[in-house]
Coordinates of C-alpha atoms in Angstrom, one line a residue:
M1 CA 210.5 153.4 85.9
A2 CA 209.2 150.6 83.6
E3 CA 208.7 153.2 80.8
M4 CA 212.4 154.4 81.2
Q5 CA 213.7 150.8 81.2
L6 CA 211.7 150.0 78.0
A7 CA 212.7 153.2 76.4
R8 CA 216.4 152.5 77.0
S9 CA 216.4 148.8 76.2
E10 CA 214.2 148.9 73.1
R11 CA 215.2 152.3 72.0
R12 CA 211.6 153.3 71.3
N13 CA 209.3 155.8 72.9
H14 CA 205.8 154.6 72.1
F15 CA 204.0 152.1 74.4
F16 CA 200.6 150.8 75.4
F17 CA 199.9 150.2 79.1
K18 CA 197.1 149.7 81.6
H19 CA 197.2 152.3 84.4
R20 CA 195.6 151.9 87.7
L21 CA 194.0 155.1 88.9
A22 CA 193.6 156.3 92.5
D23 CA 190.1 155.0 92.6
E24 CA 191.4 151.5 91.6
T25 CA 189.9 151.6 88.1
I26 CA 192.0 150.4 85.2
R27 CA 192.4 152.5 82.1
D28 CA 194.0 151.8 78.8
V29 CA 196.7 154.4 78.0
E30 CA 199.0 155.2 75.1
V31 CA 202.3 156.5 76.3
Y32 CA 205.0 158.4 74.5
S33 CA 208.2 158.2 76.7
G34 CA 211.9 159.0 76.4
P35 CA 215.0 160.0 78.3
L36 CA 215.8 163.6 78.8
T37 CA 219.1 165.0 80.0
L38 CA 218.8 168.1 82.1
K39 CA 221.7 169.6 84.0
G40 CA 223.7 166.4 83.9
K41 CA 220.8 164.3 85.1
T42 CA 218.8 161.8 83.0
L43 CA 215.1 162.3 83.4
L44 CA 212.1 160.5 81.9
Y45 CA 209.4 162.4 80.1
S46 CA 206.0 160.8 79.4
I47 CA 203.0 161.9 77.5
V48 CA 200.0 159.8 78.5
H49 CA 196.7 159.5 76.5
D50 CA 193.7 157.7 77.9
I51 CA 192.6 155.4 75.0
T52 CA 190.1 153.3 76.9
E53 CA 187.2 154.5 74.8
R54 CA 189.1 154.1 71.6
K55 CA 190.1 150.5 72.5
R56 CA 186.4 149.8 73.3
I57 CA 185.4 151.1 69.9
E58 CA 188.1 149.1 68.1
E59 CA 187.0 145.9 69.9
A60 CA 183.4 146.6 68.9
L61 CA 184.5 147.1 65.3
R62 CA 186.4 143.8 65.4
E63 CA 183.4 142.0 66.8
S64 CA 181.1 143.7 64.2
E65 CA 183.5 142.6 61.4
A66 CA 183.5 139.0 62.7
K67 CA 179.7 139.0 62.8
Y68 CA 179.5 140.6 59.4
R69 CA 181.9 138.1 57.9
L70 CA 180.0 135.2 59.5
M71 CA 176.7 136.4 58.1
F72 CA 178.3 137.1 54.7
N73 CA 179.9 133.7 54.4
T74 CA 177.0 131.6 55.8
S75 CA 174.0 133.3 54.2
P76 CA 172.1 130.9 51.9
D77 CA 171.2 133.9 49.8
S78 CA 173.7 135.4 47.3
V79 CA 175.6 138.3 48.9
N80 CA 178.2 140.4 47.0
I81 CA 180.1 143.7 47.1
N82 CA 180.7 145.5 43.9
R83 CA 181.8 148.9 42.8
L84 CA 178.8 151.3 42.1
E85 CA 180.5 152.9 39.1
D86 CA 181.2 149.8 37.0
G87 CA 180.1 146.7 38.9
L88 CA 183.6 145.4 39.7
Y89 CA 183.3 142.6 42.2
L90 CA 185.2 143.1 45.5
D91 CA 183.8 140.1 47.3
I92 CA 181.2 137.3 47.0
N93 CA 179.9 134.6 49.3
D94 CA 179.2 130.9 48.8
G95 CA 175.5 131.7 48.2
F96 CA 176.5 133.7 45.1
T97 CA 178.4 130.8 43.7
K98 CA 175.5 128.4 44.4
L99 CA 173.1 130.7 42.8
T100 CA 175.1 131.6 39.7
G101 CA 177.8 129.0 39.3
F102 CA 180.5 131.7 39.3
T103 CA 183.4 131.1 41.8
R104 CA 185.5 133.7 43.6
E105 CA 188.1 133.3 40.9
D106 CA 185.5 133.9 38.2
A107 CA 184.1 137.0 39.7
I108 CA 186.4 139.0 41.9
G109 CA 188.3 141.6 40.0
R110 CA 185.9 141.5 37.1
T111 CA 182.7 143.5 36.4
S112 CA 179.2 142.1 36.2
L113 CA 179.1 143.0 32.5
E114 CA 182.3 141.1 31.9
I115 CA 180.9 137.9 33.3
N116 CA 177.6 138.6 31.6
I117 CA 175.5 137.9 34.7
W118 CA 172.6 140.3 33.9
D119 CA 170.1 138.8 31.5
D120 CA 169.0 142.4 30.8
P121 CA 171.7 145.0 31.5
A122 CA 169.0 147.6 31.9
D123 CA 168.1 146.0 35.2
R124 CA 171.5 147.1 36.6
Q125 CA 171.0 150.6 35.4
K126 CA 167.7 150.6 37.2
L127 CA 169.4 149.4 40.4
V128 CA 172.2 152.0 40.2
Q129 CA 169.7 154.8 39.5
G130 CA 167.6 153.9 42.5
L131 CA 170.7 153.6 44.7
R132 CA 171.9 157.1 43.6
E133 CA 168.5 158.6 44.4
K134 CA 167.8 156.9 47.8
G135 CA 170.9 155.1 48.8
Y136 CA 169.1 151.8 48.9
Y137 CA 166.9 149.6 46.7
E138 CA 164.4 147.0 47.9
N139 CA 163.0 143.9 46.1
L140 CA 164.3 144.4 42.5
E141 CA 163.1 141.4 40.5
A142 CA 165.6 140.6 37.8
R143 CA 166.6 137.7 35.6
F144 CA 170.2 136.6 35.9
R145 CA 172.4 134.4 33.6
R146 CA 174.2 131.5 35.3
K147 CA 177.7 130.4 34.3
D148 CA 176.2 127.5 32.4
G149 CA 174.0 129.9 30.4
S150 CA 170.7 129.0 32.0
I151 CA 168.4 131.8 33.2
G152 CA 167.1 132.3 36.7
T153 CA 165.1 134.9 38.6
G154 CA 166.3 136.7 41.7
L155 CA 164.8 139.2 44.2
M156 CA 167.5 141.7 45.1
S157 CA 167.8 144.3 47.9
A158 CA 170.9 146.5 48.0
G159 CA 172.5 149.5 49.7
V160 CA 175.5 151.8 49.2
I161 CA 178.6 151.7 51.4
S162 CA 181.8 153.7 51.1
L163 CA 185.1 151.8 51.1
S164 CA 188.3 153.9 51.0
G165 CA 186.1 156.8 49.9
I166 CA 184.7 154.9 46.9
P167 CA 181.0 154.0 46.8
H168 CA 180.2 150.3 46.6
I169 CA 177.0 148.3 46.4
I170 CA 176.3 145.5 48.9
S171 CA 173.5 143.4 47.6
I172 CA 171.5 140.4 48.8
T173 CA 169.7 138.3 46.2
R174 CA 167.2 135.4 46.8
D175 CA 166.6 132.8 44.2
I176 CA 162.9 132.9 43.3
T177 CA 163.2 130.9 40.0
D178 CA 161.1 128.0 41.3
R179 CA 158.5 130.3 42.9
R180 CA 157.9 132.1 39.7
R181 CA 157.7 128.9 37.7
I182 CA 155.1 127.5 40.2
E183 CA 153.1 130.8 40.0
K184 CA 153.1 130.5 36.2
E185 CA 151.9 126.9 36.4
L186 CA 149.1 128.0 38.7
L187 CA 148.2 130.9 36.4
K188 CA 148.2 128.6 33.4
A189 CA 145.9 126.1 35.3
D190 CA 143.5 129.0 36.1
K191 CA 143.4 129.9 32.4
L192 CA 142.8 126.3 31.4
E193 CA 140.0 126.0 33.9
S194 CA 138.4 129.1 32.5
V195 CA 138.4 127.7 29.0
G196 CA 137.0 124.5 30.4
I197 CA 134.1 126.3 32.0
L198 CA 133.4 127.9 28.6
A199 CA 133.7 124.6 26.8
G200 CA 131.3 122.9 29.2
G201 CA 128.7 125.5 28.5
I202 CA 128.5 124.7 24.8
A203 CA 129.7 121.1 24.4
H204 CA 126.6 119.3 25.5
D205 CA 124.4 120.8 22.8
F206 CA 127.1 121.0 20.2
N207 CA 128.0 117.3 20.5
N208 CA 124.4 116.3 20.4
I209 CA 124.1 118.1 17.0
L210 CA 127.3 116.4 15.8
T211 CA 126.1 113.0 16.9
A212 CA 122.9 113.5 14.9
I213 CA 124.9 114.7 11.8
L214 CA 127.4 111.8 11.9
G215 CA 124.7 109.3 12.6
N216 CA 122.6 110.4 9.7
I217 CA 125.6 110.5 7.4
S218 CA 126.3 106.9 8.3
L219 CA 122.7 105.9 7.6
A220 CA 122.5 107.9 4.3
R221 CA 125.7 106.3 3.1
M222 CA 124.2 102.8 3.4
H223 CA 121.5 103.8 0.8
V224 CA 123.8 105.1 -2.0
K225 CA 126.2 103.4 -4.4
H226 CA 129.7 103.0 -3.2
G227 CA 132.0 105.3 -5.2
S228 CA 129.2 107.5 -6.5
K229 CA 129.2 111.3 -6.3
V230 CA 126.7 111.3 -3.5
F231 CA 128.8 108.7 -1.6
E232 CA 131.9 111.0 -1.9
L233 CA 129.9 114.0 -0.8
L234 CA 128.7 112.1 2.3
N235 CA 132.3 111.2 3.0
S236 CA 133.3 114.9 2.8
A237 CA 130.5 115.9 5.1
E238 CA 131.6 113.2 7.6
T239 CA 135.2 114.5 7.4
A240 CA 134.0 118.0 8.1
S241 CA 131.9 116.8 11.1
I242 CA 134.8 114.9 12.5
R243 CA 137.0 118.0 12.2
A244 CA 134.3 120.0 14.1
S245 CA 134.3 117.2 16.7
A246 CA 138.1 117.5 17.1
L247 CA 137.8 121.2 17.6
T248 CA 135.3 120.6 20.4
G249 CA 137.6 118.0 21.8
Q250 CA 140.4 120.7 21.9
L251 CA 138.2 122.8 24.1
L252 CA 136.9 119.9 26.3
T253 CA 140.5 118.9 27.0
F254 CA 140.8 121.9 29.3
A255 CA 137.6 121.0 31.2
R256 CA 137.7 119.2 34.5
G257 CA 135.4 116.6 32.8
G258 CA 138.1 115.8 30.3
T259 CA 139.4 113.0 32.4
P260 CA 141.2 110.4 30.3
V261 CA 139.4 107.1 29.6
K262 CA 142.5 104.9 29.7
E263 CA 143.5 101.7 28.0
T264 CA 146.9 100.1 27.6
A265 CA 148.3 101.1 24.2
S266 CA 151.5 101.3 22.1
V267 CA 152.7 104.9 21.7
S268 CA 155.3 103.9 19.1
R269 CA 152.6 102.7 16.7
L270 CA 150.6 105.8 17.3
I271 CA 153.5 108.1 16.6
E272 CA 154.3 106.4 13.3
E273 CA 150.6 106.5 12.2
L274 CA 150.2 110.2 13.1
S275 CA 153.5 111.2 11.4
L276 CA 152.3 109.8 8.1
F277 CA 148.9 111.4 8.4
V278 CA 150.0 114.9 9.6
L279 CA 152.9 115.2 7.1
Q280 CA 150.9 113.9 4.1
G281 CA 151.3 116.3 1.2
S282 CA 154.0 118.4 3.0
K283 CA 157.6 118.9 2.2
S284 CA 158.7 117.6 5.6
V285 CA 159.7 114.1 6.6
C286 CA 160.1 112.3 9.8
E287 CA 163.2 110.4 11.1
F288 CA 162.5 107.9 13.8
S289 CA 164.6 106.4 16.6
I290 CA 162.3 104.3 18.7
A291 CA 163.4 101.7 21.2
E292 CA 162.6 98.2 20.2
D293 CA 161.2 97.3 23.6
F294 CA 159.4 100.6 24.0
W295 CA 157.1 100.3 27.0
P296 CA 153.3 100.7 26.6
V297 CA 151.3 103.3 28.5
D298 CA 147.9 103.5 30.1
A299 CA 146.3 106.3 28.1
D300 CA 143.2 107.7 26.5
V301 CA 144.3 107.0 22.9
S302 CA 142.0 109.6 21.4
Q303 CA 143.4 112.4 23.7
L304 CA 147.0 111.2 23.2
R305 CA 146.6 111.2 19.5
Q306 CA 145.3 114.7 19.7
A307 CA 148.3 115.9 21.8
I308 CA 151.0 114.4 19.6
S309 CA 149.2 115.4 16.4
N310 CA 149.1 119.0 17.6
I311 CA 152.8 119.0 18.3
L312 CA 153.6 117.5 14.9
I313 CA 151.3 120.1 13.2
N314 CA 153.2 122.8 15.0
A315 CA 156.5 121.3 13.8
K316 CA 155.2 121.1 10.2
Q317 CA 154.0 124.7 10.2
A318 CA 157.4 125.9 11.6
M319 CA 159.0 124.5 8.4
P320 CA 157.0 125.9 5.5
D321 CA 159.8 125.0 3.1
G322 CA 160.1 121.5 4.5
G323 CA 162.6 119.9 6.7
I324 CA 163.3 116.9 9.0
I325 CA 161.3 116.2 12.1
R326 CA 163.3 113.9 14.4
I327 CA 161.2 111.7 16.7
E328 CA 163.0 109.8 19.4
A329 CA 161.3 107.5 21.9
D330 CA 163.0 105.6 24.7
N331 CA 162.4 104.0 28.1
L332 CA 163.4 106.0 31.1
V333 CA 163.7 105.2 34.8
L334 CA 164.0 108.4 36.9
E335 CA 165.4 108.1 40.5
E336 CA 164.7 110.5 43.4
G337 CA 166.8 113.6 43.1
A338 CA 167.4 113.2 39.4
G339 CA 167.4 117.0 38.9
T340 CA 164.2 117.1 36.8
Q341 CA 160.7 118.3 37.5
V342 CA 159.4 114.8 36.8
K343 CA 158.7 112.5 39.7
S344 CA 160.7 109.3 40.1
G345 CA 159.4 106.2 38.3
R346 CA 159.2 104.4 35.0
Y347 CA 158.5 106.6 32.0
V348 CA 158.4 106.6 28.2
H349 CA 160.2 109.6 26.8
I350 CA 159.2 111.1 23.5
S351 CA 161.3 113.8 21.9
I352 CA 159.9 115.7 18.8
K353 CA 162.5 118.1 17.3
D354 CA 162.0 120.2 14.2
Q355 CA 164.4 122.4 12.1
G356 CA 162.0 125.3 12.0
V357 CA 162.1 129.0 12.7
G358 CA 162.2 128.5 16.5
I359 CA 160.4 130.4 19.3
A360 CA 161.5 133.7 20.7
E361 CA 162.6 133.4 24.3
K362 CA 160.0 135.9 25.5
D363 CA 157.3 133.7 24.1
L364 CA 158.5 130.3 25.5
S365 CA 156.7 130.9 28.9
K366 CA 153.4 131.5 27.1
I367 CA 153.6 128.7 24.4
F368 CA 151.2 126.5 26.3
D369 CA 148.7 129.2 27.2
P370 CA 145.2 128.9 25.6
Y371 CA 144.7 131.3 22.7
F372 CA 148.4 132.3 22.5
T373 CA 149.7 132.0 19.0
T374 CA 152.3 133.6 16.8
K375 CA 150.7 132.4 13.6
K376 CA 148.0 134.3 11.7
E377 CA 146.1 131.1 11.0
G378 CA 146.6 129.6 14.4
S379 CA 143.8 129.2 17.0
G380 CA 146.1 129.1 20.0
L381 CA 144.5 125.9 21.2
G382 CA 146.8 123.1 19.9
L383 CA 149.7 123.3 22.2
A384 CA 147.5 124.3 25.2
A385 CA 145.5 121.2 24.6
A386 CA 148.6 119.0 24.3
Y387 CA 149.9 120.4 27.6
S388 CA 146.6 119.8 29.4
I389 CA 146.3 116.2 28.0
I390 CA 149.8 115.3 29.1
K391 CA 149.2 116.7 32.6
K392 CA 145.9 114.7 32.9
H393 CA 147.9 111.6 32.1
N394 CA 150.2 112.4 35.1
G395 CA 152.9 113.2 32.6
H396 CA 155.2 116.2 31.9
I397 CA 156.0 118.2 28.8
T398 CA 158.8 120.7 28.2
V399 CA 159.8 122.9 25.3
N400 CA 163.3 124.2 24.3
S401 CA 163.9 126.5 21.4
L402 CA 166.3 128.9 19.7
L403 CA 165.3 131.3 17.0
G404 CA 166.5 130.0 13.7
A405 CA 167.6 126.7 15.2
G406 CA 164.3 124.8 15.7
T407 CA 162.2 123.6 18.6
T408 CA 162.2 120.5 20.8
F409 CA 159.3 119.1 22.7
D410 CA 160.0 116.5 25.4
I411 CA 157.1 114.4 26.7
Y412 CA 157.3 112.1 29.7
L413 CA 154.4 109.6 30.3
P414 CA 154.2 107.0 33.1
A415 CA 154.9 103.5 31.7
S416 CA 152.4 100.7 32.1
D417 CA 153.1 97.1 33.4
K418 CA 150.2 95.7 31.4
A419 CA 150.2 94.0 28.1
I420 CA 148.7 95.6 25.0
P421 CA 145.3 94.0 24.1
K422 CA 144.9 92.6 20.6
I423 CA 143.3 94.9 18.1
K424 CA 139.7 93.9 17.1
G425 CA 138.3 94.2 13.6
A426 CA 136.5 97.3 12.4
D427 CA 133.5 95.5 10.7
L428 CA 130.0 96.7 11.5
L429 CA 128.8 94.6 14.4
K430 CA 125.0 93.9 14.3
G431 CA 122.9 92.3 16.9
A432 CA 119.4 91.8 18.2
G433 CA 117.5 92.8 21.3
K434 CA 115.4 95.5 22.8
I435 CA 117.3 98.7 23.7
L436 CA 116.1 101.7 25.7
L437 CA 117.9 105.0 24.8
M438 CA 117.6 108.1 27.0
D439 CA 118.6 111.5 25.8
D440 CA 117.1 115.0 26.0
D441 CA 117.8 116.0 22.4
M442 CA 114.9 115.0 20.1
M443 CA 117.0 115.1 16.9
L444 CA 119.6 112.7 18.4
R445 CA 116.8 110.4 19.7
E446 CA 115.2 110.1 16.2
M447 CA 118.6 109.5 14.6
A448 CA 119.5 106.9 17.3
V449 CA 116.3 104.9 16.4
D450 CA 117.4 104.6 12.8
M451 CA 120.9 103.6 13.8
L452 CA 119.7 101.0 16.2
E453 CA 117.3 99.5 13.7
V454 CA 120.0 99.3 11.0
L455 CA 122.1 97.4 13.6
G456 CA 119.3 95.0 14.1
Y457 CA 117.9 96.2 17.4
E458 CA 114.4 97.3 18.5
A459 CA 114.6 100.8 20.0
E460 CA 112.5 102.7 22.5
L461 CA 113.2 106.3 23.7
A462 CA 113.0 108.3 26.9
E463 CA 113.7 112.0 27.4
D464 CA 115.2 111.9 30.9
G465 CA 116.0 109.6 33.7
T466 CA 112.6 109.7 35.4
E467 CA 110.9 108.5 32.2
A468 CA 113.6 105.9 31.6
I469 CA 113.1 104.4 35.0
E470 CA 109.3 104.1 34.6
M471 CA 109.7 102.5 31.2
Y472 CA 112.3 100.0 32.4
R473 CA 110.1 99.0 35.4
K474 CA 107.0 98.5 33.3
A475 CA 109.0 96.5 30.7
K476 CA 110.5 94.2 33.3
E477 CA 107.0 93.6 34.9
S478 CA 105.5 92.8 31.5
E479 CA 108.2 90.1 31.0
K480 CA 109.4 91.9 27.9
P481 CA 112.5 93.6 29.5
Y482 CA 115.1 95.7 27.8
D483 CA 118.3 93.9 26.9
A484 CA 120.4 97.1 27.5
V485 CA 119.9 100.8 28.2
I486 CA 121.9 103.7 26.8
L487 CA 121.8 106.7 29.2
D488 CA 122.9 110.3 28.5
L489 CA 125.0 111.3 31.5
S490 CA 123.8 114.9 31.8
I491 CA 120.3 116.1 31.3
P492 CA 119.9 119.9 31.8
G493 CA 117.0 120.5 34.2
G494 CA 116.3 116.7 34.6
M495 CA 117.6 113.4 35.9
G496 CA 120.7 112.3 34.1
G497 CA 122.3 108.9 33.8
K498 CA 124.4 109.1 36.9
E499 CA 121.3 109.4 39.1
A500 CA 119.1 107.1 37.0
I501 CA 121.4 104.1 37.1
K502 CA 121.3 103.9 40.9
I503 CA 117.5 103.4 40.8
L504 CA 117.7 101.1 37.7
L505 CA 120.2 98.8 39.5
E506 CA 117.8 98.5 42.4
I507 CA 115.1 97.4 39.9
D508 CA 117.5 95.1 38.1
P509 CA 120.9 94.2 39.6
D510 CA 121.8 92.5 36.3
L511 CA 121.3 95.8 34.3
K512 CA 123.4 96.3 31.2
A513 CA 123.9 100.0 30.8
I514 CA 126.0 102.2 28.6
V515 CA 126.7 105.8 29.5
F516 CA 127.3 108.4 26.8
S517 CA 128.1 112.1 26.9
G518 CA 129.8 114.9 25.1
Y519 CA 131.0 116.6 28.3
S520 CA 130.7 116.3 32.0
D521 CA 132.8 117.5 35.0
S522 CA 132.0 114.1 36.6
P523 CA 134.5 111.3 36.7
V524 CA 131.7 108.9 35.6
M525 CA 133.0 108.8 32.0
S526 CA 136.5 107.8 33.0
S527 CA 135.5 105.4 35.8
Y528 CA 132.1 104.3 34.5
R529 CA 132.4 100.7 35.9
E530 CA 132.5 102.1 39.4
Y531 CA 129.1 103.6 38.9
G532 CA 127.5 100.5 37.6
F533 CA 127.8 101.0 33.9
K534 CA 129.1 98.2 31.6
G535 CA 130.2 100.5 28.7
M536 CA 130.9 104.1 27.7
M537 CA 130.6 106.1 24.5
A538 CA 131.8 109.6 23.8
K539 CA 129.7 111.9 21.7
P540 CA 129.7 112.3 18.8
F541 CA 129.7 108.6 17.8
D542 CA 129.0 106.8 14.5
L543 CA 127.3 103.6 13.5
N544 CA 130.4 101.5 14.1
T545 CA 131.0 102.9 17.5
L546 CA 127.4 102.2 18.6
G547 CA 127.5 98.7 17.2
K548 CA 130.8 97.8 19.0
A549 CA 129.6 99.2 22.3
L550 CA 126.3 97.2 22.3
N551 CA 128.0 94.1 21.1
E552 CA 130.6 94.1 23.9
V553 CA 128.1 95.0 26.6
L554 CA 125.7 92.3 25.6
K555 CA 128.5 89.8 25.5
G556 CA 129.6 90.8 29.0
S557 CA 132.6 93.0 28.2
N558 CA 133.4 96.2 30.0
I559 CA 134.8 98.7 27.6
G560 CA 134.7 102.4 26.6
H561 CA 134.5 103.8 23.1
R562 CA 135.6 107.0 21.5
M563 CA 135.7 107.8 17.8

């Protein structure tokens, strides 16, 4: 009778009830009921449908929708639904907004082409083609354009669903921008190490030859009239040798042995000097904006000069018709979470911006790779060397460029708390005493004798560490000891300076030793004092460098020397 009462009171004939069956089970039913007059009597007719299974399916669908909506909204990855035909967005989650910067208001109701999210629209065509063929697509790597214009890399998987009879794409995209950046950094490091191995194979012999050439030029110049034609020719030969040395230095920068020999220095002074030198004779000029209290850095000045010089040369070459190179230098304190790839701390920041032709976006990721160049006359080593040098100084370097709008290099170097030492004079420093020099190259040994004699020293020579140890022991026992020893760090097939000094210090704890080398994968050159040496020289060296090194060691100073 409940059906009849409802039918009369509510004037409707469609109801949902729960019916108890004879076996006491409860079933969901859909009832169509209504009054029926028959022979003057009012009767009730009912049509009952068992909808228990339908109700179960509907409840399962509601639960599934709730689960889907929860996963859609809470996924850290980007999830979106868009129309297969034209990419019209139907829905996006918060992960999409975090990844791209586009909000629901920005995206929903607009196509992917309208918001310009594909860096290369051909990637969408590739996705759609794959979906039409298989109904799904796994791990499509594509570059996307964020709302702020920056470019990221995503890994996308997608499938096709039908909504109201219209095919749509549901896609999930994971941000792999940082992963790809790290992989490129590791690949670049592998390339640099490969070049370093190659450099190490030739540098020892090559720098020995250059040392002999430069040394003999220094000696020859002392025997000719200043300003004469021969004097000028010797100067030209010296310049060419120094350029050859710089090229070797470019290669050695990539080697594990290119560890910086640091001293506290002013970068601002270095920048100004290099700008004048590099731009000499060109149509380009520099504009400076350098902080007055610009902090010093602990750096290998020779390496840092090379890095900045390479960037300035690149800027000059990018402006063949001339232009302005703007150099800005300021102090910077970075806090944790500052949003940069640079660790927190005190830094000096150097920005070098040109007005040149710019670098194509496809080339930016390769600009620091060794041997990569877009210039016919380029070696592809300059910017790679700059990158390696900055990294070895625990710094960071970035490049930004637009074709036709110029290029900007930003360098970050850790600042030093130390004071800059006073610059010493460049006069030839002579001395007196008995010096033992050990090197495996006969030409270099013969040249070194002449150089030492010009400086006022008595020289004796050894071919390797074993011979040097025996000579030092005999000299000490004869009461005519050596005042200092100069040891080549690496002796192929023999005992080098690193091994020899351990034994020499046992013989004479007051030993005054200088280590010199053109290349080594040992940290001895950068931390020579920790190994018992009092001084360091990098090959090739000239008469002035040798004189300074001996003068300072014999006076008790601990200092390293590069040309």
